[in-house]
PDB file of C-alpha atoms and ligand atoms in Angstrom:
ATOM      1  CA  MET A   1      18.209  16.262   3.629  1.00 95.00           C
ATOM      2  CA  LEU A   2      15.430  13.818   3.153  1.00 98.00           C
ATOM      3  CA  ARG A   3      13.694  14.633  -0.170  1.00 98.00           C
ATOM      4  CA  ILE A   4       9.885  14.409   0.077  1.00 98.00           C
ATOM      5  CA  THR A   5       7.373  14.719  -2.823  1.00 98.00           C
ATOM      6  CA  ILE A   6       3.764  15.342  -1.716  1.00 98.00           C
ATOM      7  CA  TRP A   7       1.424  14.105  -4.527  1.00 98.00           C
ATOM      8  CA  ASN A   8      -2.172  15.398  -4.429  1.00 98.00           C
ATOM      9  CA  GLU A   9      -4.818  14.762  -6.923  1.00 98.00           C
ATOM     10  CA  TYR A  10      -6.003  18.418  -6.406  1.00 98.00           C
ATOM     11  CA  ARG A  11      -9.395  18.240  -7.896  1.00 97.00           C
ATOM     12  CA  HIS A  12     -11.944  18.574  -5.015  1.00 97.00           C
ATOM     13  CA  GLU A  13     -10.183  21.901  -4.074  1.00 96.00           C
ATOM     14  CA  LYS A  14     -10.643  23.265  -7.581  1.00 96.00           C
ATOM     15  CA  ILE A  15     -14.390  22.493  -7.924  1.00 96.00           C
ATOM     16  CA  HIS A  16     -16.009  22.179  -4.552  1.00 97.00           C
ATOM     17  CA  PRO A  17     -16.489  25.245  -2.521  1.00 97.00           C
ATOM     18  CA  ASP A  18     -16.723  23.452   0.776  1.00 97.00           C
ATOM     19  CA  VAL A  19     -13.427  21.932   0.145  1.00 97.00           C
ATOM     20  CA  GLN A  20     -11.910  25.250  -1.070  1.00 97.00           C
ATOM     21  CA  ALA A  21     -13.043  26.774   2.301  1.00 97.00           C
ATOM     22  CA  VAL A  22     -10.951  24.252   4.151  1.00 98.00           C
ATOM     23  CA  TYR A  23      -7.921  23.987   1.777  1.00 98.00           C
ATOM     24  CA  PRO A  24      -7.830  27.109  -0.429  1.00 98.00           C
ATOM     25  CA  ASP A  25      -4.471  26.390  -1.820  1.00 98.00           C
ATOM     26  CA  GLY A  26      -4.831  22.541  -1.811  1.00 98.00           C
ATOM     27  CA  ILE A  27      -4.387  19.775   0.624  1.00 98.00           C
ATOM     28  CA  HIS A  28      -0.769  19.485  -0.539  1.00 98.00           C
ATOM     29  CA  ALA A  29      -0.015  23.049   0.459  1.00 98.00           C
ATOM     30  CA  VAL A  30      -1.140  22.453   4.058  1.00 98.00           C
ATOM     31  CA  ILE A  31       0.795  19.084   4.297  1.00 98.00           C
ATOM     32  CA  ALA A  32       3.966  20.759   2.761  1.00 98.00           C
ATOM     33  CA  GLU A  33       3.845  23.434   5.502  1.00 98.00           C
ATOM     34  CA  ALA A  34       3.451  20.740   8.018  1.00 98.00           C
ATOM     35  CA  LEU A  35       6.567  18.987   6.783  1.00 98.00           C
ATOM     36  CA  CYS A  36       8.586  22.097   6.458  1.00 98.00           C
ATOM     37  CA  LYS A  37       8.404  22.520  10.185  1.00 98.00           C
ATOM     38  CA  ASP A  38      11.112  19.835  10.141  1.00 98.00           C
ATOM     39  CA  GLU A  39      14.249  21.447   8.853  1.00 98.00           C
ATOM     40  CA  SER A  40      15.699  17.984   7.848  1.00 98.00           C
ATOM     41  CA  LEU A  41      13.170  17.585   5.186  1.00 98.00           C
ATOM     42  CA  SER A  42      13.160  19.181   1.694  1.00 98.00           C
ATOM     43  CA  VAL A  43       9.664  19.234   0.221  1.00 98.00           C
ATOM     44  CA  ARG A  44       8.142  19.627  -3.264  1.00 98.00           C
ATOM     45  CA  VAL A  45       4.707  18.978  -4.525  1.00 98.00           C
ATOM     46  CA  ALA A  46       3.191  17.366  -7.618  1.00 98.00           C
ATOM     47  CA  THR A  47      -0.470  17.195  -8.852  1.00 98.00           C
ATOM     48  CA  LEU A  48      -2.538  15.043 -11.228  1.00 98.00           C
ATOM     49  CA  ASP A  49      -3.048  17.641 -13.956  1.00 98.00           C
ATOM     50  CA  GLU A  50       0.713  18.276 -14.490  1.00 98.00           C
ATOM     51  CA  PRO A  51       2.389  16.512 -17.318  1.00 98.00           C
ATOM     52  CA  GLU A  52       3.057  12.831 -16.328  1.00 98.00           C
ATOM     53  CA  HIS A  53       1.125  13.897 -13.108  1.00 98.00           C
ATOM     54  CA  GLY A  54       4.352  15.685 -11.971  1.00 98.00           C
ATOM     55  CA  LEU A  55       5.901  12.318 -11.447  1.00 98.00           C
ATOM     56  CA  THR A  56       8.528  12.160 -14.063  1.00 98.00           C
ATOM     57  CA  ASP A  57      11.430   9.777 -13.806  1.00 98.00           C
ATOM     58  CA  GLU A  58      13.548  12.732 -12.847  1.00 98.00           C
ATOM     59  CA  VAL A  59      11.178  13.806 -10.049  1.00 98.00           C
ATOM     60  CA  LEU A  60      11.004  10.243  -8.704  1.00 98.00           C
ATOM     61  CA  GLU A  61      14.793   9.709  -8.884  1.00 97.00           C
ATOM     62  CA  GLN A  62      14.975  12.790  -6.584  1.00 98.00           C
ATOM     63  CA  THR A  63      12.375  11.622  -4.257  1.00 98.00           C
ATOM     64  CA  ASP A  64      13.250   9.586  -1.079  1.00 98.00           C
ATOM     65  CA  VAL A  65       9.689   9.449   0.169  1.00 98.00           C
ATOM     66  CA  LEU A  66       6.396  10.002  -1.860  1.00 98.00           C
ATOM     67  CA  MET A  67       3.183  10.996  -0.032  1.00 98.00           C
ATOM     68  CA  TRP A  68      -0.074  10.230  -1.783  1.00 98.00           C
ATOM     69  CA  TRP A  69      -3.511  11.816  -1.534  1.00 98.00           C
ATOM     70  CA  GLY A  70      -6.215  10.924  -4.094  1.00 98.00           C
ATOM     71  CA  HIS A  71     -10.005  10.319  -4.011  1.00 98.00           C
ATOM     72  CA  MET A  72     -12.201  11.287  -6.942  1.00 98.00           C
ATOM     73  CA  ALA A  73      -9.728  10.619  -9.828  1.00 98.00           C
ATOM     74  CA  HIS A  74      -7.951   7.465  -9.071  1.00 98.00           C
ATOM     75  CA  ASP A  75      -8.766   6.101 -12.553  1.00 98.00           C
ATOM     76  CA  GLU A  76      -7.109   9.095 -14.352  1.00 98.00           C
ATOM     77  CA  VAL A  77      -3.730   8.193 -13.078  1.00 98.00           C
ATOM     78  CA  GLN A  78      -1.923   6.693 -16.015  1.00 98.00           C
ATOM     79  CA  ASP A  79      -0.802   3.150 -15.603  1.00 98.00           C
ATOM     80  CA  ALA A  80       2.797   4.150 -16.882  1.00 98.00           C
ATOM     81  CA  VAL A  81       3.198   6.439 -13.843  1.00 98.00           C
ATOM     82  CA  VAL A  82       1.719   3.862 -11.494  1.00 98.00           C
ATOM     83  CA  ASN A  83       4.173   1.293 -12.717  1.00 98.00           C
ATOM     84  CA  ARG A  84       7.038   3.874 -12.371  1.00 98.00           C
ATOM     85  CA  VAL A  85       6.043   4.631  -8.777  1.00 98.00           C
ATOM     86  CA  HIS A  86       5.621   0.903  -8.009  1.00 98.00           C
ATOM     87  CA  GLN A  87       9.182   0.181  -9.364  1.00 97.00           C
ATOM     88  CA  ARG A  88      10.546   2.931  -7.372  1.00 97.00           C
ATOM     89  CA  VAL A  89       8.954   1.719  -4.197  1.00 98.00           C
ATOM     90  CA  LEU A  90      10.319  -1.781  -4.760  1.00 96.00           C
ATOM     91  CA  GLY A  91      13.686  -0.102  -5.417  1.00 95.00           C
ATOM     92  CA  GLY A  92      13.697   1.587  -2.007  1.00 96.00           C
ATOM     93  CA  MET A  93      11.588   4.834  -2.187  1.00 98.00           C
ATOM     94  CA  GLY A  94       9.296   5.319   0.827  1.00 98.00           C
ATOM     95  CA  LEU A  95       5.607   5.751   0.166  1.00 98.00           C
ATOM     96  CA  VAL A  96       2.994   7.266   2.713  1.00 99.00           C
ATOM     97  CA  VAL A  97      -0.523   6.676   1.524  1.00 99.00           C
ATOM     98  CA  LEU A  98      -3.157   8.982   3.010  1.00 98.00           C
ATOM     99  CA  HIS A  99      -6.939   8.419   3.696  1.00 98.00           C
ATOM    100  CA  SER A 100      -8.807   7.761   0.528  1.00 98.00           C
ATOM    101  CA  GLY A 101      -5.496   6.881  -1.080  1.00 98.00           C
ATOM    102  CA  HIS A 102      -6.402   3.319   0.057  1.00 98.00           C
ATOM    103  CA  PHE A 103      -8.165   3.155  -3.380  1.00 98.00           C
ATOM    104  CA  SER A 104      -5.251   4.409  -5.490  1.00 98.00           C
ATOM    105  CA  LYS A 105      -4.015   2.300  -8.250  1.00 98.00           C
ATOM    106  CA  VAL A 106      -0.469   2.144  -6.872  1.00 98.00           C
ATOM    107  CA  PHE A 107      -1.551   1.155  -3.270  1.00 98.00           C
ATOM    108  CA  LYS A 108      -3.793  -1.653  -4.595  1.00 98.00           C
ATOM    109  CA  LYS A 109      -1.016  -2.837  -6.682  1.00 98.00           C
ATOM    110  CA  LEU A 110       1.414  -2.927  -3.747  1.00 98.00           C
ATOM    111  CA  MET A 111      -1.171  -4.721  -1.595  1.00 98.00           C
ATOM    112  CA  GLY A 112      -2.705  -7.100  -4.055  1.00 98.00           C
ATOM    113  CA  THR A 113      -6.043  -6.906  -2.479  1.00 98.00           C
ATOM    114  CA  SER A 114      -9.241  -4.837  -2.933  1.00 98.00           C
ATOM    115  CA  CYS A 115      -8.211  -2.362  -0.174  1.00 98.00           C
ATOM    116  CA  ASP A 116     -11.983  -1.781   0.387  1.00 98.00           C
ATOM    117  CA  LEU A 117     -13.527  -0.639   3.689  1.00 98.00           C
ATOM    118  CA  HIS A 118     -16.749   0.651   5.179  1.00 98.00           C
ATOM    119  CA  TRP A 119     -17.296   4.449   5.503  1.00 98.00           C
ATOM    120  CA  ARG A 120     -19.731   7.004   6.599  1.00 98.00           C
ATOM    121  CA  GLU A 121     -19.617  10.793   6.324  1.00 97.00           C
ATOM    122  CA  ALA A 122     -21.276  12.049   9.468  1.00 96.00           C
ATOM    123  CA  GLY A 123     -18.793  14.431  11.124  1.00 97.00           C
ATOM    124  CA  GLU A 124     -18.023  11.814  13.946  1.00 98.00           C
ATOM    125  CA  LEU A 125     -15.434  12.050  16.634  1.00 98.00           C
ATOM    126  CA  GLU A 126     -12.409   9.831  16.030  1.00 98.00           C
ATOM    127  CA  ARG A 127     -10.083   8.619  18.840  1.00 98.00           C
ATOM    128  CA  ILE A 128      -6.682   7.444  17.609  1.00 98.00           C
ATOM    129  CA  TRP A 129      -4.958   5.015  19.849  1.00 98.00           C
ATOM    130  CA  THR A 130      -1.251   4.372  19.750  1.00 98.00           C
ATOM    131  CA  VAL A 131      -0.954   0.669  19.936  1.00 98.00           C
ATOM    132  CA  ASN A 132       2.758   0.328  19.328  1.00 98.00           C
ATOM    133  CA  PRO A 133       4.422   3.027  21.501  1.00 98.00           C
ATOM    134  CA  ALA A 134       7.892   1.732  20.675  1.00 98.00           C
ATOM    135  CA  HIS A 135       7.490   2.293  16.963  1.00 98.00           C
ATOM    136  CA  PRO A 136       9.372   5.287  15.442  1.00 98.00           C
ATOM    137  CA  ILE A 137       6.188   6.672  13.906  1.00 98.00           C
ATOM    138  CA  ALA A 138       4.554   6.794  17.458  1.00 98.00           C
ATOM    139  CA  GLN A 139       7.574   8.819  18.715  1.00 98.00           C
ATOM    140  CA  GLY A 140       6.436  11.853  20.742  1.00 98.00           C
ATOM    141  CA  LEU A 141       2.785  11.051  20.589  1.00 98.00           C
ATOM    142  CA  PRO A 142       0.402  10.621  23.413  1.00 98.00           C
ATOM    143  CA  PRO A 143      -1.422   7.299  24.298  1.00 98.00           C
ATOM    144  CA  PHE A 144      -4.401   8.630  22.123  1.00 98.00           C
ATOM    145  CA  PHE A 145      -5.469  11.730  20.423  1.00 98.00           C
ATOM    146  CA  GLU A 146      -8.745  12.917  19.093  1.00 98.00           C
ATOM    147  CA  ILE A 147     -10.064  14.508  15.974  1.00 98.00           C
ATOM    148  CA  PRO A 148     -13.428  16.196  16.489  1.00 98.00           C
ATOM    149  CA  GLU A 149     -15.146  15.745  13.059  1.00 98.00           C
ATOM    150  CA  VAL A 150     -14.149  13.076  10.605  1.00 98.00           C
ATOM    151  CA  GLU A 151     -15.386  10.680   7.966  1.00 98.00           C
ATOM    152  CA  MET A 152     -15.593   7.210   9.482  1.00 98.00           C
ATOM    153  CA  TYR A 153     -13.723   4.255   7.980  1.00 98.00           C
ATOM    154  CA  GLY A 154     -14.498   0.783   9.423  1.00 98.00           C
ATOM    155  CA  GLU A 155     -13.350  -2.674   9.426  1.00 98.00           C
ATOM    156  CA  TYR A 156     -12.946  -4.940   7.697  1.00 98.00           C
ATOM    157  CA  PHE A 157     -10.216  -3.206   5.829  1.00 98.00           C
ATOM    158  CA  ASP A 158      -9.268  -5.544   3.052  1.00 98.00           C
ATOM    159  CA  VAL A 159      -5.494  -5.163   3.066  1.00 98.00           C
ATOM    160  CA  PRO A 160      -2.842  -7.781   3.868  1.00 98.00           C
ATOM    161  CA  GLU A 161      -1.700  -8.360   7.479  1.00 98.00           C
ATOM    162  CA  PRO A 162       0.615  -5.402   8.104  1.00 98.00           C
ATOM    163  CA  ASP A 163       4.207  -5.840   9.225  1.00 98.00           C
ATOM    164  CA  SER A 164       3.453  -3.384  12.085  1.00 98.00           C
ATOM    165  CA  LEU A 165       0.182  -1.840  13.411  1.00 98.00           C
ATOM    166  CA  VAL A 166       0.941   1.559  14.949  1.00 98.00           C
ATOM    167  CA  PHE A 167      -2.578   3.174  15.370  1.00 98.00           C
ATOM    168  CA  ILE A 168      -6.178   1.914  15.812  1.00 98.00           C
ATOM    169  CA  SER A 169      -9.051   4.279  15.473  1.00 98.00           C
ATOM    170  CA  TRP A 170     -12.324   4.305  17.348  1.00 98.00           C
ATOM    171  CA  PHE A 171     -15.339   6.239  16.131  1.00 98.00           C
ATOM    172  CA  GLU A 172     -18.289   7.519  18.189  1.00 97.00           C
ATOM    173  CA  GLY A 173     -20.595   5.598  15.790  1.00 97.00           C
ATOM    174  CA  GLY A 174     -19.001   2.425  17.229  1.00 98.00           C
ATOM    175  CA  GLU A 175     -16.674   1.160  14.491  1.00 98.00           C
ATOM    176  CA  VAL A 176     -12.894   0.705  14.803  1.00 98.00           C
ATOM    177  CA  PHE A 177     -10.165   0.780  12.083  1.00 98.00           C
ATOM    178  CA  ARG A 178      -6.555  -0.011  11.752  1.00 98.00           C
ATOM    179  CA  SER A 179      -5.476   3.352  10.878  1.00 98.00           C
ATOM    180  CA  GLY A 180      -1.693   3.325  10.885  1.00 98.00           C
ATOM    181  CA  LEU A 181      -0.149   0.285   8.984  1.00 98.00           C
ATOM    182  CA  CYS A 182       3.423  -0.394   8.021  1.00 99.00           C
ATOM    183  CA  TYR A 183       4.467  -2.565   5.138  1.00 98.00           C
ATOM    184  CA  HIS A 184       7.706  -3.568   3.411  1.00 98.00           C
ATOM    185  CA  ARG A 185       7.635  -4.234  -0.303  1.00 97.00           C
ATOM    186  CA  GLY A 186      11.002  -5.066  -1.974  1.00 95.00           C
ATOM    187  CA  GLN A 187      13.446  -2.524  -0.516  1.00 95.00           C
ATOM    188  CA  GLY A 188      10.727  -0.002   0.063  1.00 97.00           C
ATOM    189  CA  LYS A 189       8.660   0.943   3.107  1.00 98.00           C
ATOM    190  CA  ILE A 190       5.046   1.885   2.920  1.00 98.00           C
ATOM    191  CA  PHE A 191       2.925   3.549   5.701  1.00 99.00           C
ATOM    192  CA  TYR A 192      -0.792   3.846   5.289  1.00 99.00           C
ATOM    193  CA  PHE A 193      -2.391   6.537   7.561  1.00 98.00           C
ATOM    194  CA  ARG A 194      -6.228   6.993   7.710  1.00 98.00           C
ATOM    195  CA  PRO A 195      -6.968  10.602   8.692  1.00 98.00           C
ATOM    196  CA  GLY A 196      -7.626  13.286   6.057  1.00 95.00           C
ATOM    197  CA  HIS A 197     -11.068  13.783   4.516  1.00 96.00           C
ATOM    198  CA  GLU A 198     -11.163  16.824   2.199  1.00 96.00           C
ATOM    199  CA  THR A 199     -14.068  18.618   3.919  1.00 97.00           C
ATOM    200  CA  TYR A 200     -12.639  18.555   7.407  1.00 97.00           C
ATOM    201  CA  PRO A 201      -9.459  20.536   8.463  1.00 98.00           C
ATOM    202  CA  ILE A 202      -7.668  17.341   9.470  1.00 98.00           C
ATOM    203  CA  TYR A 203      -4.138  18.090   8.107  1.00 98.00           C
ATOM    204  CA  TYR A 204      -4.089  21.236  10.325  1.00 98.00           C
ATOM    205  CA  HIS A 205      -4.184  19.039  13.442  1.00 98.00           C
ATOM    206  CA  ALA A 206      -0.942  19.120  15.353  1.00 98.00           C
ATOM    207  CA  HIS A 207      -0.838  15.400  16.165  1.00 98.00           C
ATOM    208  CA  VAL A 208      -1.716  14.452  12.625  1.00 98.00           C
ATOM    209  CA  GLN A 209       1.078  16.691  11.375  1.00 98.00           C
ATOM    210  CA  HIS A 210       3.367  14.963  13.934  1.00 98.00           C
ATOM    211  CA  VAL A 211       2.543  11.564  12.551  1.00 98.00           C
ATOM    212  CA  LEU A 212       3.145  12.701   8.959  1.00 98.00           C
ATOM    213  CA  ARG A 213       6.630  13.974   9.889  1.00 98.00           C
ATOM    214  CA  ASN A 214       7.502  10.781  11.787  1.00 98.00           C
ATOM    215  CA  ALA A 215       6.169   8.733   8.889  1.00 98.00           C
ATOM    216  CA  VAL A 216       8.400  10.166   6.214  1.00 98.00           C
ATOM    217  CA  HIS A 217      11.446   9.464   8.462  1.00 98.00           C
ATOM    218  CA  TRP A 218      10.427   5.869   9.081  1.00 98.00           C
ATOM    219  CA  CYS A 219       9.805   5.343   5.269  1.00 98.00           C
ATOM    220  CA  ALA A 220      13.252   6.905   4.424  1.00 98.00           C
ATOM    221  CA  PRO A 221      15.226   4.524   2.059  1.00 97.00           C
ATOM    222  CA  THR A 222      18.231   2.578   3.360  1.00 93.00           C
ATOM    223  CA  SER A 223      21.410   3.271   1.492  1.00 83.00           C
ATOM    224  CA  ASN A 224      21.799  -0.432   0.392  1.00 81.00           C
ATOM    225  CA  PRO A 225      22.781  -0.869  -3.348  1.00 82.00           C
ATOM    226  CA  ALA A 226      20.283  -2.299  -5.850  1.00 81.00           C
ATOM    227  CA  LEU A 227      19.548  -6.005  -5.491  1.00 83.00           C
ATOM    228  CA  HIS A 228      20.708  -8.650  -7.953  1.00 87.00           C
ATOM    229  CA  PHE A 229      19.052 -11.999  -8.380  1.00 91.00           C
ATOM    230  CA  GLY A 230      19.586 -15.167 -10.529  1.00 95.00           C
ATOM    231  CA  HIS A 231      22.163 -17.878 -10.909  1.00 95.00           C
ATOM    232  CA  VAL A 232      25.381 -17.568  -8.780  1.00 92.00           C
ATOM    233  CA  PRO A 233      28.458 -19.910  -8.646  1.00 92.00           C
ATOM    234  CA  GLN A 234      28.867 -22.216  -5.602  1.00 92.00           C
ATOM    235  CA  PHE A 235      30.948 -20.710  -2.803  1.00 88.00           C
ATOM    236  CA  THR A 236      34.375 -22.321  -2.927  1.00 86.00           C
ATOM    237  CA  HIS A 237      35.920 -23.729   0.286  1.00 80.00           C
ATOM    238  CA  GLN A 238      39.190 -25.533   0.195  1.00 78.00           C
ATOM    239  CA  LYS A 239      40.358 -27.777   3.022  1.00 76.00           C
ATOM    240  CA  GLY A 240      42.778 -25.932   5.244  1.00 74.00           C
ATOM    241  CA  ASP A 241      40.995 -22.611   4.892  1.00 65.00           C
ATOM    242  CA  ALA A 242      40.039 -21.060   8.155  1.00 60.00           C
TER     243      ALA A 242
HETATM  244 ZN1   ZN B 301     -12.745  10.842   2.709  1.00 76.44          ZN
END
């Protein structure tokens, strides 16, 4: 079983009636239900207001892939927890960063750039194009799919050049956005996926759910041992050796 932890800030859903109407039990609950359709995944959730934000050493040790949704309270995430997640990613834990998670402390730390972008909340149509059909995250998806009402994110998106680009979004207002990005950091794999604003029912969308399931599999850790660095003796080679 691949062990997934879905982390949600879980604040909008508690205080904004328009968000409660879409996600009465929290965004994490809908994503958990989507991932549980894949019987090879074991899914738990964690939220900001739990002790250590629900991301203790023990939880992270038992997590193969962490999924991250945050928006209004990025600054409240303790640096100690950010550093712990960062170290786990470098050590091989996968990380799927969703939508406004582009501004999370941990994503910015892993990217090393501002991770800023343009945005507009106007209920526009988004058409998501698969631009890397051979990529495992595109497995089973059509050439494009549409989400009828979204918040627009526009380029330039200030992130490093990705190792793979899987999706590009077009919006009816005219902008485009690199909406599915793959990175490697240390032994860990990171996937950023754009869709998911809190006032629209985007995580109920069948193709969005399909991408999330594919993404956690792609981000799964390899079973390689921990890396070691530093001084090593010269390889010995004697004459006569094969
Ligand atoms: Zn948003």
